[in-house]
Amino acid sequence: MSLPCGIRNYTYAEDMAILRTRTHWVLFVLFLAFLFTLPLYMANRWLGVANLIGITLIAATGLNILIGYCGQLSIGHAGFIAVGAYTAAILTNRFELPFLVGLICAGLAAGVVGLIFGIPSVRVKGFYLAITTIAAQFIIIWVINHWSITGGFAAEVMGINLFYYKMLAFFIGCFLAGIAGSLLAHWIGFMNAEHFTLTESILYVGMIIIGGLGTTLGPILGVVFVRLLQQGVLFLTPAIEAAFPVLPSGFASGIAPMLFGLVIILFLILEPRGFAHRWMLFKSAYRLWPFSY
Amino acid sequence: METGLKAFSVVILGGLDSFIGALIAGPIIGLAESIGGGYLTPLLWAGVKDIIPFVIIIIVMIIKPYGLFGEVRIERI
C-alpha cells in the first residue's frame, strides 16, 4: 500500500500488515462500531442492501484472488457460490448442524468443487479457461437442479510450484465463494437455483473489473458501486416508464443489463484499472499537492 | 441462453480457428446430445440432454485443449 510520507517498513510483518499506522487502527475501530450499530438506525430495506453488499463482497474478494492476483479468468463464480449456499442449506436444515459448522463446510465444499474445475486451468489459459468456467457454472447448476438431495511458466522456471499455486488459488477463491453462499442461504431463507445464473457470474467479474483487479480495495468499491447501481435502477425504472410512455412495454426491464454493460465498457476503455486506481491517484494527488511544479 | 452457449462447445470441439472443425463438430455435438440423451436418460437423471455439450467442453479441455482441428499454439508465458 502507499503510505504517508515518513513512514517506512523495516520488517516483513510491517510490510504485509493490513492495518499499518495508528490512523488505520482508529478508522478501523470506528468503522466496526459503525457497522455494529447500523441496525439501530438504518431502515430495514437499506439494511438488506448493506447485507447483500457484505455477502457479495466476500464472494467478490474470492474472485479477486482468482482473477486479479493469479490471472485465472473465471466466469463461473455464481456456480461456486451456489455450491456453498446449498451445502449450508442442506447441512443446517436436513442434518440440524449449527450455523458455523454449515459455514465452514460450505466453504470447504465449494473449495473442493473449485479444485475439481480448476484442474483444466493447468492445461489451458485465458479465453479457453473462461469457456471452461462457463461450462463449470452450467454443470454445477444442472447437478443442483437434478440431484435428488443437493502458474506462471516464469514462476515455474524460478522453481515455484506453479500447479500447486493455481490449485490453491482456485481453492481459496471458491472457499470464499462458498462462505458467501452459506451466508446468502441463511439471509434469503429459501433456496432456488434462479439466483445463480450466468448473468450473476458475469456481474461478479464486472464488479471486480470496475473496482480494480488485483487490489484489496478493488472488490469493495466495485461491489458497493454495482449493488447501489442496481438499487438506483430500481428507483429509476418507474420514473423512466412514467416519463416516456412512447417506449415499448418491456423496455424498463432491460435498462439494468444495458446500464451495467455500458458501465463495464466505459470502465474498460477509460479506466481499466478500476476505481481503486483512481482512488490511489487521488491519494497521491492530495499528498503531493503543495509540491506541484 | 443455454442454446446460444451450446455453440461454444461446437467451436471448442472443432478448434477455434478452423472452419472445417466447426463444420464437423456441429453434427457431432448435435448427435451426441440427441443419442446420448436418448440412451442416458433412462439410466441417469432426466434432462441429461442439456448438460452433455458442457461436459464435452470440460472433456475436450482436459484431453485436447485446442480441439480437433485447431492450431496448436506453443506459448511461452
mmCIF file of C-alpha atoms in Angstrom:
data_model
loop_
_atom_site.group_PDB
_atom_site.id
_atom_site.type_symbol
_atom_site.label_atom_id
_atom_site.label_comp_id
_atom_site.label_asym_id
_atom_site.label_seq_id
_atom_site.Cartn_x
_atom_site.Cartn_y
_atom_site.Cartn_z
ATOM 1 C CA MET A 1 0.000 0.000 0.000
ATOM 2 C CA SER A 2 1.120 3.567 -0.429
ATOM 3 C CA LEU A 3 1.996 5.014 2.946
ATOM 4 C CA PRO A 4 2.131 8.613 4.095
ATOM 5 C CA CYS A 5 5.420 10.483 3.976
ATOM 6 C CA GLY A 6 7.997 9.459 6.525
ATOM 7 C CA ILE A 7 6.629 6.024 7.378
ATOM 8 C CA ARG A 8 8.822 3.182 6.231
ATOM 9 C CA ASN A 9 8.595 -0.602 6.524
ATOM 10 C CA TYR A 10 11.560 -2.150 8.303
ATOM 11 C CA THR A 11 10.276 -5.702 8.819
ATOM 12 C CA TYR A 12 8.297 -8.159 6.738
ATOM 13 C CA ALA A 13 5.470 -8.028 9.257
ATOM 14 C CA GLU A 14 5.215 -4.274 8.791
ATOM 15 C CA ASP A 15 5.282 -4.651 5.023
ATOM 16 C CA MET A 16 2.464 -7.179 4.981
ATOM 17 C CA ALA A 17 0.317 -5.587 7.675
ATOM 18 C CA ILE A 18 -3.224 -4.715 6.743
ATOM 19 C CA LEU A 19 -3.556 -2.070 9.473
ATOM 20 C CA ARG A 20 -0.249 -0.310 9.440
ATOM 21 C CA THR A 21 -0.438 3.111 11.023
ATOM 22 C CA ARG A 22 -2.319 4.341 14.070
ATOM 23 C CA THR A 23 -4.757 6.171 11.788
ATOM 24 C CA HIS A 24 -5.598 2.846 10.171
ATOM 25 C CA TRP A 25 -6.395 1.304 13.539
ATOM 26 C CA VAL A 26 -8.519 4.210 14.730
ATOM 27 C CA LEU A 27 -10.515 4.282 11.499
ATOM 28 C CA PHE A 28 -10.918 0.516 11.646
ATOM 29 C CA VAL A 29 -12.345 0.559 15.191
ATOM 30 C CA LEU A 30 -14.669 3.424 14.306
ATOM 31 C CA PHE A 31 -15.850 1.559 11.199
ATOM 32 C CA LEU A 32 -16.525 -1.595 13.207
ATOM 33 C CA ALA A 33 -18.518 0.422 15.731
ATOM 34 C CA PHE A 34 -20.456 1.997 12.864
ATOM 35 C CA LEU A 35 -21.216 -1.421 11.357
ATOM 36 C CA PHE A 36 -22.370 -2.931 14.638
ATOM 37 C CA THR A 37 -24.719 -0.074 15.453
ATOM 38 C CA LEU A 38 -26.079 0.069 11.890
ATOM 39 C CA PRO A 39 -29.264 -1.932 12.597
ATOM 40 C CA LEU A 40 -30.247 0.618 15.229
ATOM 41 C CA TYR A 41 -30.890 3.498 12.903
ATOM 42 C CA MET A 42 -30.921 2.195 9.321
ATOM 43 C CA ALA A 43 -34.196 1.348 7.611
ATOM 44 C CA ASN A 44 -34.864 -2.337 7.024
ATOM 45 C CA ARG A 45 -34.642 -2.051 3.282
ATOM 46 C CA TRP A 46 -31.232 -0.397 3.215
ATOM 47 C CA LEU A 47 -30.075 -2.817 5.889
ATOM 48 C CA GLY A 48 -30.908 -5.542 3.389
ATOM 49 C CA VAL A 49 -28.848 -3.778 0.740
ATOM 50 C CA ALA A 50 -25.956 -3.475 3.198
ATOM 51 C CA ASN A 51 -26.266 -7.204 3.934
ATOM 52 C CA LEU A 52 -26.204 -8.001 0.234
ATOM 53 C CA ILE A 53 -23.166 -5.775 -0.238
ATOM 54 C CA GLY A 54 -21.328 -7.578 2.543
ATOM 55 C CA ILE A 55 -22.152 -11.037 1.239
ATOM 56 C CA THR A 56 -21.292 -10.088 -2.334
ATOM 57 C CA LEU A 57 -18.040 -8.591 -1.082
ATOM 58 C CA ILE A 58 -16.866 -11.885 0.363
ATOM 59 C CA ALA A 59 -17.508 -13.687 -2.907
ATOM 60 C CA ALA A 60 -16.001 -10.864 -4.945
ATOM 61 C CA THR A 61 -12.834 -10.939 -2.843
ATOM 62 C CA GLY A 62 -12.538 -14.632 -3.601
ATOM 63 C CA LEU A 63 -12.910 -13.894 -7.287
ATOM 64 C CA ASN A 64 -10.315 -11.148 -6.979
ATOM 65 C CA ILE A 65 -7.839 -13.706 -5.682
ATOM 66 C CA LEU A 66 -8.531 -15.853 -8.729
ATOM 67 C CA ILE A 67 -8.555 -13.180 -11.427
ATOM 68 C CA GLY A 68 -6.621 -10.255 -10.018
ATOM 69 C CA TYR A 69 -3.787 -11.954 -8.214
ATOM 70 C CA CYS A 70 -3.443 -15.241 -10.084
ATOM 71 C CA GLY A 71 -4.726 -14.319 -13.511
ATOM 72 C CA GLN A 72 -7.128 -17.249 -13.807
ATOM 73 C CA LEU A 73 -10.198 -15.878 -15.533
ATOM 74 C CA SER A 74 -13.306 -17.450 -14.067
ATOM 75 C CA ILE A 75 -16.845 -16.637 -15.209
ATOM 76 C CA GLY A 76 -18.338 -19.441 -13.179
ATOM 77 C CA HIS A 77 -18.324 -17.881 -9.757
ATOM 78 C CA ALA A 78 -22.075 -17.937 -9.212
ATOM 79 C CA GLY A 79 -21.888 -21.717 -9.521
ATOM 80 C CA PHE A 80 -19.392 -21.979 -6.678
ATOM 81 C CA ILE A 81 -21.481 -19.628 -4.559
ATOM 82 C CA ALA A 82 -24.436 -21.907 -5.266
ATOM 83 C CA VAL A 83 -22.439 -24.910 -4.042
ATOM 84 C CA GLY A 84 -21.753 -23.106 -0.793
ATOM 85 C CA ALA A 85 -25.334 -21.956 -0.419
ATOM 86 C CA TYR A 86 -26.854 -25.370 -0.999
ATOM 87 C CA THR A 87 -24.302 -27.111 1.240
ATOM 88 C CA ALA A 88 -25.079 -24.754 4.089
ATOM 89 C CA ALA A 89 -28.802 -25.050 3.492
ATOM 90 C CA ILE A 90 -28.739 -28.856 3.471
ATOM 91 C CA LEU A 91 -26.440 -29.121 6.484
ATOM 92 C CA THR A 92 -28.394 -26.737 8.651
ATOM 93 C CA ASN A 93 -31.847 -27.846 7.583
ATOM 94 C CA ARG A 94 -31.604 -31.540 6.845
ATOM 95 C CA PHE A 95 -28.919 -32.512 9.323
ATOM 96 C CA GLU A 96 -29.578 -29.888 12.015
ATOM 97 C CA LEU A 97 -25.939 -28.817 12.307
ATOM 98 C CA PRO A 98 -25.104 -25.428 13.844
ATOM 99 C CA PHE A 99 -24.664 -22.336 11.673
ATOM 100 C CA LEU A 100 -20.868 -22.109 11.970
ATOM 101 C CA VAL A 101 -20.360 -25.756 11.030
ATOM 102 C CA GLY A 102 -22.502 -25.150 7.965
ATOM 103 C CA LEU A 103 -20.436 -22.067 7.162
ATOM 104 C CA ILE A 104 -17.089 -23.849 7.234
ATOM 105 C CA CYS A 105 -18.375 -26.914 5.422
ATOM 106 C CA ALA A 106 -19.920 -24.729 2.742
ATOM 107 C CA GLY A 107 -16.576 -23.083 2.202
ATOM 108 C CA LEU A 108 -14.762 -26.415 2.065
ATOM 109 C CA ALA A 109 -17.283 -27.939 -0.305
ATOM 110 C CA ALA A 110 -17.097 -25.009 -2.692
ATOM 111 C CA GLY A 111 -13.313 -25.073 -2.422
ATOM 112 C CA VAL A 112 -13.162 -28.746 -3.364
ATOM 113 C CA VAL A 113 -15.517 -28.217 -6.312
ATOM 114 C CA GLY A 114 -13.328 -25.300 -7.325
ATOM 115 C CA LEU A 115 -10.306 -27.602 -7.192
ATOM 116 C CA ILE A 116 -12.037 -30.083 -9.498
ATOM 117 C CA PHE A 117 -12.933 -27.443 -12.056
ATOM 118 C CA GLY A 118 -9.574 -25.793 -11.650
ATOM 119 C CA ILE A 119 -7.739 -28.840 -12.944
ATOM 120 C CA PRO A 120 -8.210 -27.747 -16.593
ATOM 121 C CA SER A 121 -6.515 -24.472 -15.661
ATOM 122 C CA VAL A 122 -3.211 -26.308 -15.650
ATOM 123 C CA ARG A 123 -3.585 -27.100 -19.349
ATOM 124 C CA VAL A 124 -5.496 -24.114 -20.709
ATOM 125 C CA LYS A 125 -5.201 -20.364 -20.273
ATOM 126 C CA GLY A 126 -7.094 -17.178 -20.925
ATOM 127 C CA PHE A 127 -10.130 -17.440 -23.176
ATOM 128 C CA TYR A 128 -10.218 -21.235 -23.044
ATOM 129 C CA LEU A 129 -10.239 -21.136 -19.260
ATOM 130 C CA ALA A 130 -13.127 -18.692 -19.340
ATOM 131 C CA ILE A 131 -15.131 -21.092 -21.512
ATOM 132 C CA THR A 132 -14.284 -23.923 -19.145
ATOM 133 C CA THR A 133 -15.538 -21.959 -16.179
ATOM 134 C CA ILE A 134 -18.744 -21.096 -18.011
ATOM 135 C CA ALA A 135 -19.199 -24.793 -18.642
ATOM 136 C CA ALA A 136 -18.425 -25.451 -14.955
ATOM 137 C CA GLN A 137 -21.082 -22.955 -13.951
ATOM 138 C CA PHE A 138 -23.718 -24.691 -16.051
ATOM 139 C CA ILE A 139 -22.729 -28.158 -14.940
ATOM 140 C CA ILE A 140 -22.896 -27.159 -11.269
ATOM 141 C CA ILE A 141 -26.314 -25.575 -11.636
ATOM 142 C CA TRP A 142 -27.599 -28.545 -13.632
ATOM 143 C CA VAL A 143 -26.358 -31.000 -10.982
ATOM 144 C CA ILE A 144 -28.024 -28.908 -8.281
ATOM 145 C CA ASN A 145 -31.259 -28.938 -10.203
ATOM 146 C CA HIS A 146 -31.225 -32.650 -10.933
ATOM 147 C CA TRP A 147 -29.665 -34.215 -7.843
ATOM 148 C CA SER A 148 -32.126 -35.675 -5.580
ATOM 149 C CA ILE A 149 -30.693 -34.302 -2.275
ATOM 150 C CA THR A 150 -28.470 -31.035 -3.396
ATOM 151 C CA GLY A 151 1.199 -20.612 -12.823
ATOM 152 C CA GLY A 152 3.225 -18.532 -14.435
ATOM 153 C CA PHE A 153 5.569 -20.501 -16.573
ATOM 154 C CA ALA A 154 8.127 -17.907 -15.474
ATOM 155 C CA ALA A 155 7.352 -18.809 -11.918
ATOM 156 C CA GLU A 156 7.945 -22.450 -12.749
ATOM 157 C CA VAL A 157 11.360 -21.624 -14.159
ATOM 158 C CA MET A 158 12.200 -19.887 -10.925
ATOM 159 C CA GLY A 159 11.292 -23.028 -9.036
ATOM 160 C CA ILE A 160 7.894 -22.135 -7.621
ATOM 161 C CA ASN A 161 5.420 -24.966 -7.895
ATOM 162 C CA LEU A 162 3.003 -23.485 -10.412
ATOM 163 C CA PHE A 163 0.437 -26.285 -10.291
ATOM 164 C CA TYR A 164 0.169 -26.022 -6.526
ATOM 165 C CA TYR A 165 -0.400 -22.285 -6.600
ATOM 166 C CA LYS A 166 -3.013 -22.441 -9.352
ATOM 167 C CA MET A 167 -4.915 -25.098 -7.414
ATOM 168 C CA LEU A 168 -4.545 -23.084 -4.221
ATOM 169 C CA ALA A 169 -5.922 -20.004 -5.977
ATOM 170 C CA PHE A 170 -8.983 -21.939 -7.126
ATOM 171 C CA PHE A 171 -9.481 -23.462 -3.705
ATOM 172 C CA ILE A 172 -9.230 -20.202 -1.768
ATOM 173 C CA GLY A 173 -11.265 -18.233 -4.261
ATOM 174 C CA CYS A 174 -14.034 -20.790 -4.239
ATOM 175 C CA PHE A 175 -13.773 -21.280 -0.468
ATOM 176 C CA LEU A 176 -14.663 -17.635 -0.033
ATOM 177 C CA ALA A 177 -17.439 -18.039 -2.570
ATOM 178 C CA GLY A 178 -18.758 -20.948 -0.522
ATOM 179 C CA ILE A 179 -18.752 -18.911 2.668
ATOM 180 C CA ALA A 180 -20.602 -16.133 0.898
ATOM 181 C CA GLY A 181 -23.051 -18.704 -0.411
ATOM 182 C CA SER A 182 -23.799 -20.055 3.037
ATOM 183 C CA LEU A 183 -24.419 -16.545 4.321
ATOM 184 C CA LEU A 184 -26.657 -15.924 1.340
ATOM 185 C CA ALA A 185 -28.632 -19.078 2.056
ATOM 186 C CA HIS A 186 -29.305 -18.043 5.634
ATOM 187 C CA TRP A 187 -30.099 -14.464 4.675
ATOM 188 C CA ILE A 188 -32.578 -15.188 1.882
ATOM 189 C CA GLY A 189 -34.203 -18.054 3.737
ATOM 190 C CA PHE A 190 -35.143 -20.311 0.848
ATOM 191 C CA MET A 191 -33.083 -21.975 -1.854
ATOM 192 C CA ASN A 192 -33.743 -21.759 -5.533
ATOM 193 C CA ALA A 193 -31.363 -22.123 -8.420
ATOM 194 C CA GLU A 194 -32.743 -18.977 -10.044
ATOM 195 C CA HIS A 195 -30.304 -16.678 -8.265
ATOM 196 C CA PHE A 196 -27.148 -18.396 -9.532
ATOM 197 C CA THR A 197 -27.291 -17.699 -13.242
ATOM 198 C CA LEU A 198 -24.572 -16.957 -15.755
ATOM 199 C CA THR A 199 -25.685 -13.316 -15.599
ATOM 200 C CA GLU A 200 -24.760 -13.317 -11.925
ATOM 201 C CA SER A 201 -21.312 -14.748 -12.693
ATOM 202 C CA ILE A 202 -20.705 -12.064 -15.272
ATOM 203 C CA LEU A 203 -21.900 -9.499 -12.737
ATOM 204 C CA TYR A 204 -19.186 -10.661 -10.338
ATOM 205 C CA VAL A 205 -16.465 -10.391 -12.947
ATOM 206 C CA GLY A 206 -17.802 -6.918 -13.765
ATOM 207 C CA MET A 207 -17.643 -5.891 -10.131
ATOM 208 C CA ILE A 208 -14.021 -6.929 -9.927
ATOM 209 C CA ILE A 209 -13.119 -5.078 -13.101
ATOM 210 C CA ILE A 210 -14.939 -1.898 -12.081
ATOM 211 C CA GLY A 211 -13.391 -1.937 -8.640
ATOM 212 C CA GLY A 212 -9.890 -2.759 -9.730
ATOM 213 C CA LEU A 213 -8.229 -6.137 -10.302
ATOM 214 C CA GLY A 214 -5.520 -7.348 -8.004
ATOM 215 C CA THR A 215 -6.048 -4.855 -5.194
ATOM 216 C CA THR A 216 -7.677 -5.309 -1.825
ATOM 217 C CA LEU A 217 -9.704 -2.132 -2.125
ATOM 218 C CA GLY A 218 -10.934 -3.013 -5.595
ATOM 219 C CA PRO A 219 -13.669 -5.527 -4.754
ATOM 220 C CA ILE A 220 -15.029 -3.269 -2.006
ATOM 221 C CA LEU A 221 -15.513 -0.323 -4.321
ATOM 222 C CA GLY A 222 -16.720 -2.458 -7.185
ATOM 223 C CA VAL A 223 -19.292 -4.353 -5.123
ATOM 224 C CA VAL A 224 -20.658 -1.233 -3.454
ATOM 225 C CA PHE A 225 -20.870 0.557 -6.795
ATOM 226 C CA VAL A 226 -22.670 -2.241 -8.631
ATOM 227 C CA ARG A 227 -25.133 -3.067 -5.852
ATOM 228 C CA LEU A 228 -26.004 0.599 -5.392
ATOM 229 C CA LEU A 229 -26.361 0.871 -9.165
ATOM 230 C CA GLN A 230 -28.862 -1.984 -9.065
ATOM 231 C CA GLN A 231 -30.821 -0.204 -6.334
ATOM 232 C CA GLY A 232 -30.658 3.018 -8.317
ATOM 233 C CA VAL A 233 -32.096 1.267 -11.367
ATOM 234 C CA LEU A 234 -34.973 0.035 -9.209
ATOM 235 C CA PHE A 235 -35.815 3.637 -8.429
ATOM 236 C CA LEU A 236 -35.114 4.847 -11.936
ATOM 237 C CA THR A 237 -37.271 2.370 -13.813
ATOM 238 C CA PRO A 238 -40.721 3.600 -12.747
ATOM 239 C CA ALA A 239 -39.606 7.177 -13.303
ATOM 240 C CA ILE A 240 -38.486 6.442 -16.855
ATOM 241 C CA GLU A 241 -41.625 4.476 -17.576
ATOM 242 C CA ALA A 242 -43.750 7.370 -16.407
ATOM 243 C CA ALA A 243 -41.750 9.996 -18.227
ATOM 244 C CA PHE A 244 -41.565 8.319 -21.648
ATOM 245 C CA PRO A 245 -44.837 6.497 -22.374
ATOM 246 C CA VAL A 246 -43.837 6.016 -26.017
ATOM 247 C CA LEU A 247 -41.288 3.360 -25.109
ATOM 248 C CA PRO A 248 -42.238 -0.292 -25.694
ATOM 249 C CA SER A 249 -43.588 -2.031 -22.643
ATOM 250 C CA GLY A 250 -40.657 -4.298 -21.843
ATOM 251 C CA PHE A 251 -38.055 -1.579 -22.160
ATOM 252 C CA ALA A 252 -37.735 -0.835 -18.473
ATOM 253 C CA SER A 253 -36.699 -4.373 -17.563
ATOM 254 C CA GLY A 254 -33.811 -4.125 -19.985
ATOM 255 C CA ILE A 255 -32.400 -0.937 -18.537
ATOM 256 C CA ALA A 256 -30.430 -2.705 -15.810
ATOM 257 C CA PRO A 257 -28.418 -5.012 -18.096
ATOM 258 C CA MET A 258 -27.942 -2.207 -20.624
ATOM 259 C CA LEU A 259 -26.667 0.160 -17.984
ATOM 260 C CA PHE A 260 -24.413 -2.447 -16.498
ATOM 261 C CA GLY A 261 -22.929 -3.364 -19.860
ATOM 262 C CA LEU A 262 -22.385 0.302 -20.648
ATOM 263 C CA VAL A 263 -20.623 0.856 -17.324
ATOM 264 C CA ILE A 264 -18.318 -2.112 -17.890
ATOM 265 C CA ILE A 265 -17.428 -0.955 -21.400
ATOM 266 C CA LEU A 266 -16.766 2.600 -20.216
ATOM 267 C CA PHE A 267 -14.546 1.347 -17.447
ATOM 268 C CA LEU A 268 -12.590 -0.945 -19.735
ATOM 269 C CA ILE A 269 -11.970 1.923 -22.149
ATOM 270 C CA LEU A 270 -11.385 4.822 -19.790
ATOM 271 C CA GLU A 271 -10.108 3.280 -16.570
ATOM 272 C CA PRO A 272 -9.141 -0.356 -16.935
ATOM 273 C CA ARG A 273 -7.578 -0.442 -13.522
ATOM 274 C CA GLY A 274 -10.852 0.452 -11.894
ATOM 275 C CA PHE A 275 -11.924 2.627 -9.020
ATOM 276 C CA ALA A 276 -9.038 1.516 -6.830
ATOM 277 C CA HIS A 277 -6.563 3.061 -9.247
ATOM 278 C CA ARG A 278 -8.497 6.341 -9.318
ATOM 279 C CA TRP A 279 -8.526 6.376 -5.531
ATOM 280 C CA MET A 280 -4.757 5.857 -5.361
ATOM 281 C CA LEU A 281 -4.216 8.657 -7.851
ATOM 282 C CA PHE A 282 -6.425 10.888 -5.718
ATOM 283 C CA LYS A 283 -4.492 9.997 -2.571
ATOM 284 C CA SER A 284 -1.168 10.679 -4.247
ATOM 285 C CA ALA A 285 -2.528 13.961 -5.553
ATOM 286 C CA TYR A 286 -3.570 15.309 -2.180
ATOM 287 C CA ARG A 287 -0.352 14.101 -0.592
ATOM 288 C CA LEU A 288 1.825 15.829 -3.171
ATOM 289 C CA TRP A 289 -0.321 18.901 -3.736
ATOM 290 C CA PRO A 290 1.753 21.694 -2.160
ATOM 291 C CA PHE A 291 4.814 20.482 -4.098
ATOM 292 C CA SER A 292 3.374 20.700 -7.608
ATOM 293 C CA TYR A 293 5.692 22.232 -10.147
ATOM 294 C CA MET B 1 -29.177 -18.565 -23.148
ATOM 295 C CA GLU B 2 -28.097 -22.164 -22.917
ATOM 296 C CA THR B 3 -28.942 -22.698 -26.584
ATOM 297 C CA GLY B 4 -26.567 -19.929 -27.589
ATOM 298 C CA LEU B 5 -23.850 -21.278 -25.358
ATOM 299 C CA LYS B 6 -24.002 -24.706 -26.972
ATOM 300 C CA ALA B 7 -22.322 -23.004 -29.912
ATOM 301 C CA PHE B 8 -19.305 -22.593 -27.655
ATOM 302 C CA SER B 9 -18.997 -26.323 -27.262
ATOM 303 C CA VAL B 10 -19.076 -26.702 -31.045
ATOM 304 C CA VAL B 11 -16.192 -24.282 -31.581
ATOM 305 C CA ILE B 12 -14.205 -25.691 -28.681
ATOM 306 C CA LEU B 13 -14.543 -29.211 -30.035
ATOM 307 C CA GLY B 14 -13.794 -28.141 -33.576
ATOM 308 C CA GLY B 15 -10.973 -25.774 -32.809
ATOM 309 C CA LEU B 16 -11.317 -22.012 -32.502
ATOM 310 C CA ASP B 17 -9.590 -21.006 -35.728
ATOM 311 C CA SER B 18 -10.834 -23.743 -38.001
ATOM 312 C CA PHE B 19 -13.871 -23.546 -40.268
ATOM 313 C CA ILE B 20 -13.799 -27.241 -41.132
ATOM 314 C CA GLY B 21 -13.615 -28.005 -37.440
ATOM 315 C CA ALA B 22 -16.856 -26.152 -36.806
ATOM 316 C CA LEU B 23 -18.485 -27.916 -39.763
ATOM 317 C CA ILE B 24 -17.560 -31.314 -38.400
ATOM 318 C CA ALA B 25 -18.031 -30.637 -34.699
ATOM 319 C CA GLY B 26 -21.548 -29.261 -35.169
ATOM 320 C CA PRO B 27 -23.169 -32.546 -36.190
ATOM 321 C CA ILE B 28 -21.029 -34.380 -33.665
ATOM 322 C CA ILE B 29 -22.327 -32.280 -30.782
ATOM 323 C CA GLY B 30 -25.890 -32.452 -32.062
ATOM 324 C CA LEU B 31 -25.772 -36.200 -32.460
ATOM 325 C CA ALA B 32 -24.029 -36.671 -29.130
ATOM 326 C CA GLU B 33 -26.709 -34.631 -27.445
ATOM 327 C CA SER B 34 -29.611 -36.483 -29.000
ATOM 328 C CA ILE B 35 -28.192 -40.005 -28.947
ATOM 329 C CA GLY B 36 -26.565 -39.529 -25.563
ATOM 330 C CA GLY B 37 -29.747 -38.028 -24.221
ATOM 331 C CA GLY B 38 -31.764 -40.890 -25.590
ATOM 332 C CA TYR B 39 -29.579 -43.609 -24.108
ATOM 333 C CA LEU B 40 -28.569 -41.955 -20.858
ATOM 334 C CA THR B 41 -31.913 -40.529 -19.756
ATOM 335 C CA PRO B 42 -33.351 -43.829 -18.552
ATOM 336 C CA LEU B 43 -30.050 -44.703 -16.881
ATOM 337 C CA LEU B 44 -29.278 -41.392 -15.195
ATOM 338 C CA TRP B 45 -31.418 -38.373 -14.414
ATOM 339 C CA ALA B 46 -33.952 -36.881 -16.768
ATOM 340 C CA GLY B 47 -32.573 -33.872 -18.550
ATOM 341 C CA VAL B 48 -29.058 -35.228 -19.157
ATOM 342 C CA LYS B 49 -29.501 -33.935 -22.680
ATOM 343 C CA ASP B 50 -28.956 -30.315 -21.640
ATOM 344 C CA ILE B 51 -25.682 -30.876 -19.891
ATOM 345 C CA ILE B 52 -23.917 -33.062 -22.465
ATOM 346 C CA PRO B 53 -22.411 -30.165 -24.506
ATOM 347 C CA PHE B 54 -20.895 -28.622 -21.372
ATOM 348 C CA VAL B 55 -19.452 -31.898 -20.186
ATOM 349 C CA ILE B 56 -17.956 -32.280 -23.655
ATOM 350 C CA ILE B 57 -16.313 -28.864 -23.214
ATOM 351 C CA ILE B 58 -14.662 -29.977 -19.988
ATOM 352 C CA ILE B 59 -13.528 -33.285 -21.513
ATOM 353 C CA VAL B 60 -12.067 -31.533 -24.566
ATOM 354 C CA MET B 61 -10.267 -29.047 -22.332
ATOM 355 C CA ILE B 62 -8.629 -31.794 -20.345
ATOM 356 C CA ILE B 63 -7.677 -34.051 -23.251
ATOM 357 C CA LYS B 64 -7.051 -31.788 -26.212
ATOM 358 C CA PRO B 65 -7.394 -28.077 -25.409
ATOM 359 C CA TYR B 66 -7.127 -26.880 -28.994
ATOM 360 C CA GLY B 67 -9.936 -29.050 -30.308
ATOM 361 C CA LEU B 68 -9.887 -31.464 -33.201
ATOM 362 C CA PHE B 69 -8.688 -29.139 -35.947
ATOM 363 C CA GLY B 70 -7.424 -26.138 -34.037
ATOM 364 C CA GLU B 71 -3.962 -24.774 -34.489
ATOM 365 C CA VAL B 72 -1.711 -25.792 -31.636
ATOM 366 C CA ARG B 73 -0.049 -22.719 -30.198
ATOM 367 C CA ILE B 74 3.064 -23.262 -28.183
ATOM 368 C CA GLU B 75 3.189 -20.271 -25.914
ATOM 369 C CA ARG B 76 5.958 -19.028 -23.732
ATOM 370 C CA ILE B 77 4.409 -17.163 -20.842
#
